[in-house]
Coordinates of C-alpha atoms in Angstrom, one line a residue:
Chain U
M1 CA -10.7 -46.9 54.4
G2 CA -14.0 -48.1 54.1
S3 CA -14.4 -51.1 51.6
S4 CA -17.0 -52.0 48.8
S5 CA -18.8 -54.5 47.5
I6 CA -20.1 -55.6 43.5
N7 CA -22.5 -58.6 43.3
L8 CA -22.2 -59.5 39.8
V9 CA -23.1 -62.3 37.8
S10 CA -20.8 -64.3 35.8
K11 CA -21.7 -65.8 32.2
D12 CA -22.8 -69.0 33.5
G13 CA -25.3 -67.2 36.1
K14 CA -23.3 -67.6 39.3
R15 CA -23.4 -64.8 41.4
I16 CA -19.8 -63.7 42.4
S17 CA -19.3 -61.0 45.2
A18 CA -16.4 -59.6 46.1
V19 CA -15.4 -57.0 48.1
M20 CA -13.1 -54.2 47.1
P21 CA -11.0 -51.4 49.5
S22 CA -11.7 -48.0 48.5
F23 CA -9.5 -45.9 46.2
T24 CA -6.7 -44.5 47.7
P25 CA -4.7 -42.7 45.5
T26 CA -1.1 -43.9 45.7
S27 CA -2.1 -47.2 44.9
N28 CA -2.8 -46.3 41.4
P29 CA -0.2 -46.3 38.8
M30 CA -2.2 -46.7 35.9
I31 CA -4.0 -43.5 36.0
A32 CA -1.0 -42.0 35.8
D33 CA 0.0 -44.6 32.7
G34 CA -1.5 -44.4 29.6
G35 CA -2.9 -47.5 29.7
N36 CA -0.9 -49.8 28.4
E37 CA -1.8 -53.5 27.3
S38 CA -1.0 -55.0 30.9
Q39 CA -3.3 -52.8 32.3
P40 CA -6.8 -51.8 31.8
C41 CA -9.1 -54.2 32.9
R42 CA -7.9 -54.7 36.5
L43 CA -9.3 -57.0 38.8
S44 CA -9.2 -58.2 42.3
S45 CA -8.6 -62.1 43.2
D46 CA -11.9 -62.3 43.9
F47 CA -12.9 -62.6 40.3
G48 CA -11.4 -65.4 39.9
I49 CA -14.4 -67.1 38.3
L50 CA -14.4 -64.4 35.8
E51 CA -10.5 -64.2 34.7
E52 CA -10.7 -67.6 33.9
E53 CA -13.5 -67.3 31.7
S54 CA -13.6 -64.0 30.3
L55 CA -10.6 -61.9 30.4
N56 CA -8.5 -64.2 28.1
G57 CA -6.0 -61.4 26.5
Y58 CA -5.7 -59.7 29.0
T59 CA -2.3 -60.5 30.8
N60 CA -1.0 -59.2 34.3
I61 CA -4.2 -59.0 36.3
R62 CA -3.1 -57.9 39.4
T63 CA -5.0 -57.9 42.8
N64 CA -5.4 -54.2 42.4
P65 CA -8.8 -54.0 42.4
I66 CA -11.5 -52.4 39.7
S67 CA -13.4 -50.2 41.7
S68 CA -10.2 -48.1 42.6
Q69 CA -9.7 -47.8 39.4
L70 CA -13.5 -46.6 38.6
T71 CA -13.7 -44.7 42.0
A72 CA -10.8 -42.4 40.6
Y73 CA -12.7 -42.4 37.6
N74 CA -16.2 -41.4 39.6
Q75 CA -14.1 -38.7 41.3
G76 CA -12.0 -37.5 39.3
G77 CA -14.7 -37.4 36.5
G78 CA -12.2 -37.0 34.0
G79 CA -11.4 -40.6 33.6
S80 CA -13.6 -41.7 31.4
D81 CA -11.5 -40.3 28.4
F82 CA -8.5 -42.2 29.8
Q83 CA -10.8 -45.7 30.4
F84 CA -11.6 -45.4 26.3
A85 CA -8.6 -44.6 25.4
S86 CA -7.2 -47.6 27.4
L87 CA -9.7 -49.8 25.5
T88 CA -9.1 -48.6 22.4
K89 CA -5.6 -49.8 22.5
L90 CA -6.6 -53.1 22.6
P91 CA -8.8 -53.2 19.7
N92 CA -7.6 -57.9 19.9
N93 CA -9.4 -58.4 23.2
I94 CA -12.1 -56.3 22.8
G95 CA -14.2 -59.2 22.1
S96 CA -13.2 -61.1 25.5
S97 CA -13.8 -57.3 27.4
S98 CA -17.3 -56.9 25.8
T99 CA -18.1 -60.7 26.9
F100 CA -16.9 -59.6 30.2
L101 CA -19.1 -56.0 30.3
G102 CA -22.0 -58.0 28.7
T103 CA -21.5 -60.5 31.7
Y104 CA -21.4 -56.9 33.8
E105 CA -24.4 -55.8 32.3
N106 CA -26.7 -58.7 33.1
G107 CA -26.0 -58.4 36.2
R108 CA -26.3 -54.9 36.6
D109 CA -29.3 -55.2 38.5
S110 CA -27.8 -56.8 41.4
V111 CA -25.6 -54.4 41.3
S112 CA -28.0 -51.3 41.5
S113 CA -29.8 -52.4 44.8
P114 CA -28.7 -51.8 47.8
R115 CA -24.6 -51.3 47.8
T116 CA -25.3 -47.4 47.4
D117 CA -21.4 -47.1 48.8
I118 CA -20.0 -48.2 45.2
S119 CA -18.7 -46.7 42.7
S120 CA -19.0 -48.8 39.8
D121 CA -22.8 -48.9 38.5
A122 CA -22.9 -45.4 36.7
D123 CA -19.5 -46.0 35.4
T124 CA -19.7 -49.6 34.5
D125 CA -22.7 -48.2 32.5
E126 CA -20.4 -45.8 31.1
R127 CA -18.1 -48.2 29.6
I128 CA -20.4 -50.2 28.3
Q129 CA -21.4 -47.5 26.0
Q130 CA -18.1 -46.8 25.0
L131 CA -17.7 -50.3 24.1
D132 CA -20.8 -49.9 22.3
M133 CA -19.5 -46.8 20.9
V134 CA -16.5 -48.7 19.7
Q135 CA -17.9 -51.7 18.5
S136 CA -20.7 -49.6 16.8
A137 CA -18.1 -47.0 15.3
S138 CA -15.9 -49.6 14.1
S139 CA -18.7 -51.9 12.5
D140 CA -20.4 -48.9 11.0
R141 CA -16.8 -47.8 9.1
S142 CA -16.4 -51.4 7.7
K143 CA -19.7 -50.5 6.4
G144 CA -18.7 -47.3 5.1
D145 CA -22.5 -46.2 5.2
K146 CA -22.4 -42.1 6.2
V147 CA -25.9 -42.0 7.4
S148 CA -26.1 -45.4 9.9
D149 CA -23.0 -43.3 11.0
Q150 CA -23.9 -40.2 11.7
K151 CA -26.9 -41.7 13.7
S152 CA -25.0 -44.1 15.6
L153 CA -23.1 -40.9 16.4
R154 CA -25.5 -38.8 17.9
R155 CA -27.1 -41.9 19.5
L156 CA -23.6 -42.5 21.0
A157 CA -23.4 -39.0 22.2
Q158 CA -26.6 -39.4 23.7
N159 CA -25.3 -42.6 25.7
R160 CA -23.0 -40.9 26.9
E161 CA -24.5 -38.0 28.7
A162 CA -26.8 -40.4 30.1
A163 CA -24.3 -42.1 31.3
R164 CA -22.7 -39.0 32.8
K165 CA -26.1 -37.9 34.4
S166 CA -25.9 -40.8 35.6
R167 CA -23.1 -40.9 37.5
L168 CA -23.2 -37.7 38.6
R169 CA -26.6 -38.3 40.2
K170 CA -25.0 -41.4 41.9
K171 CA -22.6 -39.1 43.2
A172 CA -24.8 -37.0 44.3
Y173 CA -26.9 -39.8 46.3
V174 CA -23.3 -41.3 48.0
Q175 CA -22.3 -37.5 48.9
Q176 CA -25.8 -37.3 50.8
L177 CA -25.9 -40.6 52.2
E178 CA -21.8 -40.0 53.6
S179 CA -23.7 -36.5 55.4
S180 CA -26.3 -38.2 56.7
R181 CA -24.5 -41.0 58.3
L182 CA -21.9 -38.7 59.7
K183 CA -24.9 -36.8 61.5
L184 CA -26.5 -40.1 62.9
T185 CA -22.8 -41.0 64.6
Q186 CA -22.7 -37.4 66.4
L187 CA -26.5 -37.4 67.3
E188 CA -26.0 -40.7 68.9
Q189 CA -23.1 -39.6 70.5
E190 CA -24.8 -36.5 72.2
L191 CA -27.3 -39.0 72.7
Q192 CA -25.0 -40.8 74.7
K193 CA -24.0 -37.8 76.5
A194 CA -27.4 -36.6 77.4
R195 CA -28.0 -40.3 78.9
Q196 CA -25.1 -40.1 81.2
Q197 CA -26.7 -36.6 82.3
G198 CA -30.1 -38.3 82.7
I199 CA -28.7 -39.5 86.0
F200 CA -28.2 -35.9 86.8
I201 CA -31.8 -34.7 84.7
S202 CA -34.0 -37.4 85.9
S203 CA -32.8 -36.7 89.4
S204 CA -34.3 -33.4 89.4
G205 CA -37.7 -34.9 88.8
S206 CA -40.5 -33.1 87.9
D207 CA -39.8 -29.9 88.4
Q208 CA -36.9 -28.9 85.7
S209 CA -36.9 -31.1 82.4
H210 CA -36.2 -28.0 80.5
V211 CA -32.6 -27.1 82.0
T212 CA -30.0 -28.6 80.3
S213 CA -31.9 -29.7 77.2
G214 CA -32.0 -26.6 75.4
N215 CA -28.2 -24.5 75.9
G216 CA -25.4 -26.3 74.1
G217 CA -22.9 -24.7 76.7
A218 CA -24.4 -26.5 80.1
L219 CA -24.9 -29.7 78.1
A220 CA -21.4 -29.4 76.9
F221 CA -20.4 -28.3 80.5
D222 CA -21.9 -31.4 82.4
A223 CA -20.7 -34.2 79.5
E224 CA -16.8 -32.6 80.5
Y225 CA -17.7 -32.5 84.2
T226 CA -18.8 -36.1 84.0
R227 CA -15.5 -37.1 82.6
W228 CA -13.9 -35.4 85.1
L229 CA -15.5 -37.0 87.8
E230 CA -14.5 -40.5 86.4
E231 CA -11.3 -39.0 86.2
Q232 CA -11.2 -38.2 89.5
N233 CA -12.6 -41.1 90.9
R234 CA -9.6 -43.4 89.1
Q235 CA -7.1 -41.2 90.2
I236 CA -8.3 -41.2 94.0
N237 CA -8.5 -45.7 94.2
E238 CA -5.3 -44.8 92.9
L239 CA -4.5 -42.9 95.8
R240 CA -6.2 -45.0 98.0
A241 CA -4.2 -48.5 96.6
A242 CA -1.2 -46.4 96.8
I243 CA -1.2 -45.5 100.9
N244 CA -3.1 -49.2 101.5
S245 CA 0.0 -50.7 99.4
H246 CA 2.5 -48.5 101.7
A247 CA 3.9 -46.6 99.1
S248 CA 7.2 -44.5 99.8
D249 CA 6.4 -40.8 100.4
N250 CA 8.0 -39.7 96.9
E251 CA 4.9 -42.1 95.5
L252 CA 2.8 -41.0 97.6
C253 CA 3.6 -37.1 96.4
T254 CA 3.5 -38.1 92.8
I255 CA 0.1 -39.2 92.8
V256 CA -1.5 -36.2 95.6
D257 CA 0.3 -33.9 93.3
S258 CA -1.6 -35.0 90.1
V259 CA -4.9 -35.5 92.2
I260 CA -4.5 -31.7 92.9
T261 CA -3.3 -30.6 89.6
H262 CA -7.0 -32.7 88.4
F263 CA -8.5 -30.3 90.8
E264 CA -7.6 -26.8 88.7
D265 CA -8.7 -28.6 85.7
V266 CA -12.7 -28.7 87.6
F267 CA -12.1 -24.5 88.1
R268 CA -10.9 -24.1 84.5
L269 CA -13.9 -25.9 83.4
K270 CA -16.2 -24.1 85.3
S271 CA -14.8 -20.9 84.7
S272 CA -15.4 -20.8 81.4
A273 CA -19.0 -22.4 82.1
V274 CA -19.5 -19.4 83.9
K275 CA -19.1 -17.1 81.4
S276 CA -20.9 -18.4 79.1
D277 CA -24.1 -19.6 81.3
V278 CA -23.6 -18.4 84.9
F279 CA -27.4 -19.6 85.5
H280 CA -26.3 -23.2 84.8
I281 CA -23.8 -23.1 87.3
L282 CA -25.5 -21.6 90.3
S283 CA -28.5 -23.8 89.7
G284 CA -26.4 -26.6 90.7
M285 CA -27.9 -28.6 87.8
W286 CA -25.2 -30.0 86.9
K287 CA -24.9 -31.7 90.9
T288 CA -26.9 -34.1 92.2
P289 CA -30.1 -33.6 94.2
A290 CA -28.1 -33.5 98.0
E291 CA -25.4 -31.6 96.9
R292 CA -27.4 -29.1 95.3
C293 CA -29.3 -28.4 98.3
F294 CA -26.3 -27.6 100.6
M295 CA -24.5 -25.7 97.9
W296 CA -22.7 -22.4 98.0
I297 CA -22.8 -19.6 95.0
G298 CA -22.0 -22.6 92.5
G299 CA -20.1 -25.1 94.3
F300 CA -19.3 -26.5 97.8
R301 CA -18.3 -24.1 101.0
P302 CA -14.3 -24.5 101.3
S303 CA -14.6 -23.9 105.2
E304 CA -17.1 -27.2 106.0
L305 CA -14.9 -28.9 103.7
L306 CA -11.8 -28.0 105.8
K307 CA -14.8 -28.8 109.1
L308 CA -14.7 -32.2 107.3
L309 CA -11.1 -32.9 107.8
A310 CA -10.9 -32.0 111.6
G311 CA -9.9 -35.4 113.9
Q312 CA -8.9 -37.3 110.1
L313 CA -5.4 -35.7 110.2
E314 CA -3.7 -36.7 113.5
P315 CA -1.3 -36.1 114.0
L316 CA -0.7 -32.3 113.5
T317 CA 1.8 -30.1 114.6
E318 CA 0.7 -27.1 116.6
Q319 CA 1.6 -24.7 113.2
Q320 CA -0.5 -27.2 111.4
L321 CA -3.5 -27.1 113.7
M322 CA -3.1 -22.9 113.9
G323 CA -2.7 -23.3 110.3
I324 CA -5.6 -25.0 109.3
Y325 CA -7.6 -23.3 111.7
N326 CA -7.0 -20.0 110.5
L327 CA -7.7 -20.9 107.1
Q328 CA -11.5 -21.9 107.9
Q329 CA -11.4 -18.4 109.8
S330 CA -10.5 -17.1 106.6
S331 CA -12.2 -19.1 103.9
Q332 CA -15.5 -18.3 106.5
Q333 CA -14.8 -14.6 106.4
A334 CA -14.9 -14.6 102.9
E335 CA -17.8 -16.7 102.1
E336 CA -19.8 -14.1 104.3
A337 CA -18.3 -11.2 102.6
L338 CA -19.1 -12.6 99.5
S339 CA -22.5 -14.0 100.5
Q340 CA -23.3 -10.3 102.0
G341 CA -22.4 -9.2 98.1
M342 CA -24.8 -11.5 96.3
E343 CA -27.5 -9.9 99.1
A344 CA -27.0 -6.0 98.6
L345 CA -26.7 -7.5 94.6
Q346 CA -30.4 -9.5 94.7
Q347 CA -32.1 -6.0 97.2
S348 CA -30.8 -3.5 94.3
L349 CA -32.0 -6.0 91.8
S350 CA -35.8 -6.6 93.3
E351 CA -35.9 -2.4 94.0
T352 CA -34.6 -1.9 89.9
L353 CA -37.6 -4.4 89.4
A354 CA -39.9 -3.3 91.6
N355 CA -39.7 0.7 90.6
G356 CA -41.1 0.8 87.5
S357 CA -44.8 -0.5 88.3
Q358 CA -44.8 2.6 90.2
S359 CA -45.0 5.1 87.1
S360 CA -48.2 7.1 87.1
G361 CA -47.9 8.1 83.6
S362 CA -48.7 6.1 80.8
N363 CA -46.6 7.4 78.1
G364 CA -43.3 7.2 80.3
N365 CA -44.3 3.5 81.3
V366 CA -42.2 1.5 78.3
A367 CA -39.4 3.6 78.7
N368 CA -39.5 3.5 82.0
Y369 CA -39.8 -0.2 81.6
M370 CA -37.1 -0.2 79.2
G371 CA -34.7 1.6 80.8
Q372 CA -35.3 -0.5 84.3
M373 CA -35.0 -3.6 82.5
A374 CA -31.2 -2.4 80.9
M375 CA -30.6 -1.5 84.9
A376 CA -31.0 -5.1 86.2
M377 CA -29.5 -6.4 83.6
G378 CA -26.5 -4.8 83.9
K379 CA -26.9 -5.5 87.7
L380 CA -26.8 -9.4 86.9
G381 CA -24.2 -9.3 84.8
T382 CA -22.5 -9.4 88.3
L383 CA -23.6 -12.5 89.0
E384 CA -20.9 -13.8 87.0
G385 CA -18.1 -12.2 88.7
F386 CA -19.5 -13.8 92.3
A387 CA -19.6 -17.3 90.8
L388 CA -15.8 -16.6 89.7
Q389 CA -14.6 -15.8 92.9
A390 CA -16.7 -18.4 95.1
D391 CA -14.6 -20.6 92.6
N392 CA -11.1 -18.9 93.2
L393 CA -12.2 -19.3 97.1
R394 CA -12.2 -22.9 96.5
Q395 CA -9.4 -23.4 94.7
H396 CA -7.1 -21.1 97.0
T397 CA -8.3 -22.7 99.9
L398 CA -7.6 -26.3 98.7
Q399 CA -4.1 -25.0 97.5
H400 CA -3.4 -23.6 101.2
M401 CA -4.5 -26.3 102.3
H402 CA -1.8 -29.0 101.0
R403 CA 0.8 -26.5 101.8
I404 CA 0.0 -26.8 105.0
L405 CA -0.5 -30.3 105.7
T406 CA 2.6 -33.4 104.9
T407 CA 2.4 -35.7 101.9
R408 CA 0.4 -38.2 104.0
Q409 CA -2.2 -35.9 105.5
S410 CA -3.2 -34.5 102.1
A411 CA -3.4 -38.0 101.0
R412 CA -5.8 -38.3 103.9
A413 CA -7.6 -35.5 103.3
L414 CA -7.9 -36.1 99.5
L415 CA -9.4 -38.9 100.8
T416 CA -11.8 -37.6 102.9
I417 CA -13.4 -34.8 100.7
N418 CA -13.7 -37.6 98.0
D419 CA -15.6 -40.2 100.3
Y420 CA -18.1 -37.0 101.8
F421 CA -19.1 -36.3 98.3
S422 CA -19.3 -39.6 96.8
R423 CA -21.4 -40.6 99.6
L424 CA -23.5 -36.9 99.2
R425 CA -24.2 -38.2 95.6
A426 CA -25.2 -41.9 96.6
L427 CA -27.3 -40.2 99.4
S428 CA -29.3 -38.5 96.3
S429 CA -29.6 -42.2 94.4
L430 CA -30.6 -43.4 97.3
W431 CA -33.6 -41.1 97.9
L432 CA -34.9 -40.8 94.6
A433 CA -34.8 -44.0 94.8
R434 CA -36.5 -44.6 98.3
P435 CA -39.9 -46.7 98.3
R436 CA -42.9 -44.5 97.9
E437 CA -46.7 -44.8 98.5
Chain B
M1 CA -3.0 9.6 88.6
D2 CA -1.9 12.1 91.3
K3 CA -5.5 12.1 92.8
V4 CA -5.5 8.1 93.5
S5 CA -2.4 8.2 95.2
D6 CA -2.6 11.2 97.2
L7 CA -6.0 9.4 98.3
A8 CA -3.9 6.1 98.7
S9 CA -1.7 7.7 100.7
R10 CA -3.7 9.8 102.7
Q11 CA -5.0 6.8 105.0
A12 CA -3.2 3.4 105.9
A13 CA -6.7 1.3 103.7
V14 CA -7.7 2.9 101.2
I15 CA -10.9 1.1 98.3
F16 CA -12.0 2.8 95.3
T17 CA -15.2 1.5 94.6
K18 CA -18.5 2.1 92.6
S19 CA -22.0 2.4 93.8
S20 CA -23.1 -0.1 91.7
C21 CA -20.6 -2.5 92.0
Y22 CA -22.0 -5.2 94.7
M23 CA -18.3 -7.0 94.5
C24 CA -17.2 -4.0 96.6
H25 CA -19.9 -4.5 98.9
S26 CA -18.1 -7.7 99.4
I27 CA -14.3 -6.9 99.8
K28 CA -15.7 -4.0 102.4
V29 CA -16.9 -6.6 104.4
I30 CA -13.7 -8.5 104.5
F31 CA -11.9 -5.5 105.6
Y32 CA -14.7 -5.0 108.3
E33 CA -14.6 -8.3 109.8
L34 CA -10.8 -8.0 110.2
G35 CA -11.5 -5.2 112.3
A36 CA -10.3 -2.2 109.0
S37 CA -12.0 1.0 108.7
P38 CA -10.7 1.2 105.0
A39 CA -11.0 5.1 103.4
I40 CA -14.2 4.0 100.4
H41 CA -14.1 6.8 97.5
E42 CA -17.1 5.7 94.8
L43 CA -15.5 6.8 91.5
D44 CA -19.4 7.3 90.2
Q45 CA -20.0 9.8 92.7
E46 CA -16.7 11.5 92.4
I47 CA -16.5 15.0 90.7
S48 CA -12.6 13.6 89.0
G49 CA -14.3 10.2 89.0
K50 CA -13.3 9.2 85.1
E51 CA -9.8 10.4 85.7
M52 CA -9.3 8.3 88.5
E53 CA -10.3 5.4 86.8
G54 CA -8.1 6.1 83.8
A55 CA -5.3 6.3 86.4
L56 CA -6.2 3.0 88.2
R57 CA -6.2 1.5 84.9
G58 CA -2.5 2.6 84.2
L59 CA -2.1 0.5 87.5
G60 CA -3.1 -2.2 85.8
C61 CA -6.3 -2.4 87.6
K62 CA -8.6 -3.4 85.2
S63 CA -12.0 -3.1 87.3
V64 CA -13.0 -2.0 90.8
P65 CA -12.6 -2.3 93.9
A66 CA -9.0 -1.1 93.7
V67 CA -7.2 -1.8 97.5
F68 CA -4.8 0.6 98.8
I69 CA -3.0 -1.1 101.4
G70 CA -0.3 1.7 103.5
G71 CA -0.7 3.7 99.9
K72 CA 0.8 0.4 98.1
F73 CA -1.7 -0.7 95.5
I74 CA -2.6 -4.4 96.4
G75 CA -5.0 -5.3 93.8
S76 CA -8.6 -6.3 92.9
S77 CA -11.0 -8.8 94.7
K78 CA -9.5 -11.5 93.7
D79 CA -6.2 -10.4 95.3
V80 CA -7.6 -9.6 98.4
I81 CA -9.3 -12.8 98.9
S82 CA -6.3 -14.6 98.1
H83 CA -4.1 -12.2 100.6
H84 CA -6.9 -13.0 103.3
L85 CA -6.3 -16.7 102.6
D86 CA -3.1 -16.9 103.7
G87 CA -3.1 -14.3 106.4
S88 CA -0.7 -11.9 104.9
L89 CA -4.2 -9.3 104.5
R90 CA -4.4 -9.0 107.5
Q91 CA -0.8 -8.8 108.1
M92 CA -0.4 -6.1 105.6
L93 CA -3.1 -4.3 107.9
I94 CA -1.3 -4.3 110.9
E95 CA 1.9 -2.9 109.5
A96 CA 0.0 -0.2 107.7
R97 CA -1.3 0.6 110.9
A98 CA -4.6 0.0 110.4
I99 CA -5.8 -2.5 112.6
W100 CA -3.7 -3.4 115.9
L101 CA -4.1 -7.3 115.9

């Protein structure tokens, strides 16, 4: 619920400012009502002064703000008739109300200045016109003059029209402003995200400034990955605290399980990112420079991770030792296999791209070129498969490791792994900030 | 279907590939690293390749490589890598007498 404010000038020239809540559909029974004596001109209690001076005839002044009525009016578009109807039912009070609204009229200039998110300007104009109509209509009738009756009717119609147009213009303007405001908020959020990524983007230095800017999928992934990292750090800290405070195995187990599950999330993220923009993932632009340098097919090398843990997990049973060793070996073999597949792909791609330039005849050139390109495109598509399989390998290696180790060993392993990557990231920052001649 | 199961049962380790598939190359390398010599059938080079492709899809294999050990369908690249990691690939190859160690 937003709020709207109106600046009014009362009869004695004092400025009254009121803040009124915006319209909520449920809070206005008077709209459903036919507009009985007690309701037509509701003002908030902020209008205290006006209440006293001008509204003698009105009873039951409630705190239901006038703006809600007017807002409904504005939104409904059909409220005008109701307003009019309610006013006509109180011929006695018209004198007072016109005084009030006359006052309002004087204050109109201040109303129409910057506060554009209120609904009352044009509506008030309308009401003024209508009272105008009522007054002049009654005075005309009392004179009994047909001609001036006609003229005034015409005038009234014109006034009505002008007021309606003014109201519509105002509505359009307000809507425009609202959508601009929304857009602005969105832009601000995006800027915030981009600034966070700025840590990564600026780290690339001068080489690739365009990489994450144009592609929405890449930016989205970068933002999600940053969030994932933050959550990861939080969980690791929780784990560290638990270990240091000598928590029970059960408590540790819960935390370790959630960390492992959290790892699944990043693989899920990467999987969809690979499908939308494989080159972004493979380029490693979402990582810090040092991480990127030692990357393997879009991420860490699982066997290296296992090597990290050597000596950190003691004591290990014979079976565990064998298990870890075998896991490391298998991972290494799988990595080798995938690397060879990538090499074969690159080789083949080079051949395809090189073939075209050798053609002798000029007429076959374009068709040849297109053909070669089409083939190359097909080959390039298989990159996604490699990135996905590499992530698959990473995910399974982690899961297997967790299965081989005890809870406490897993906890220590996760801490070691996290420390390694944190330091690598810190190293990147230090490197970039190093003093240079 | 017959052609596929026929070929699959003839050797201890059989892999259906395509010459254009580089993931197939990786899977072959895994087998070689384990000391196995799987029989390779390239579907785009075989005469009844299309038919065999359809048969494989019927088995639930959406893409090559399609791996059979001891006549049994093991899966595609993802499955092979998983089995290799937990040591079950080697085990299956030993049982099918594709390798000795």
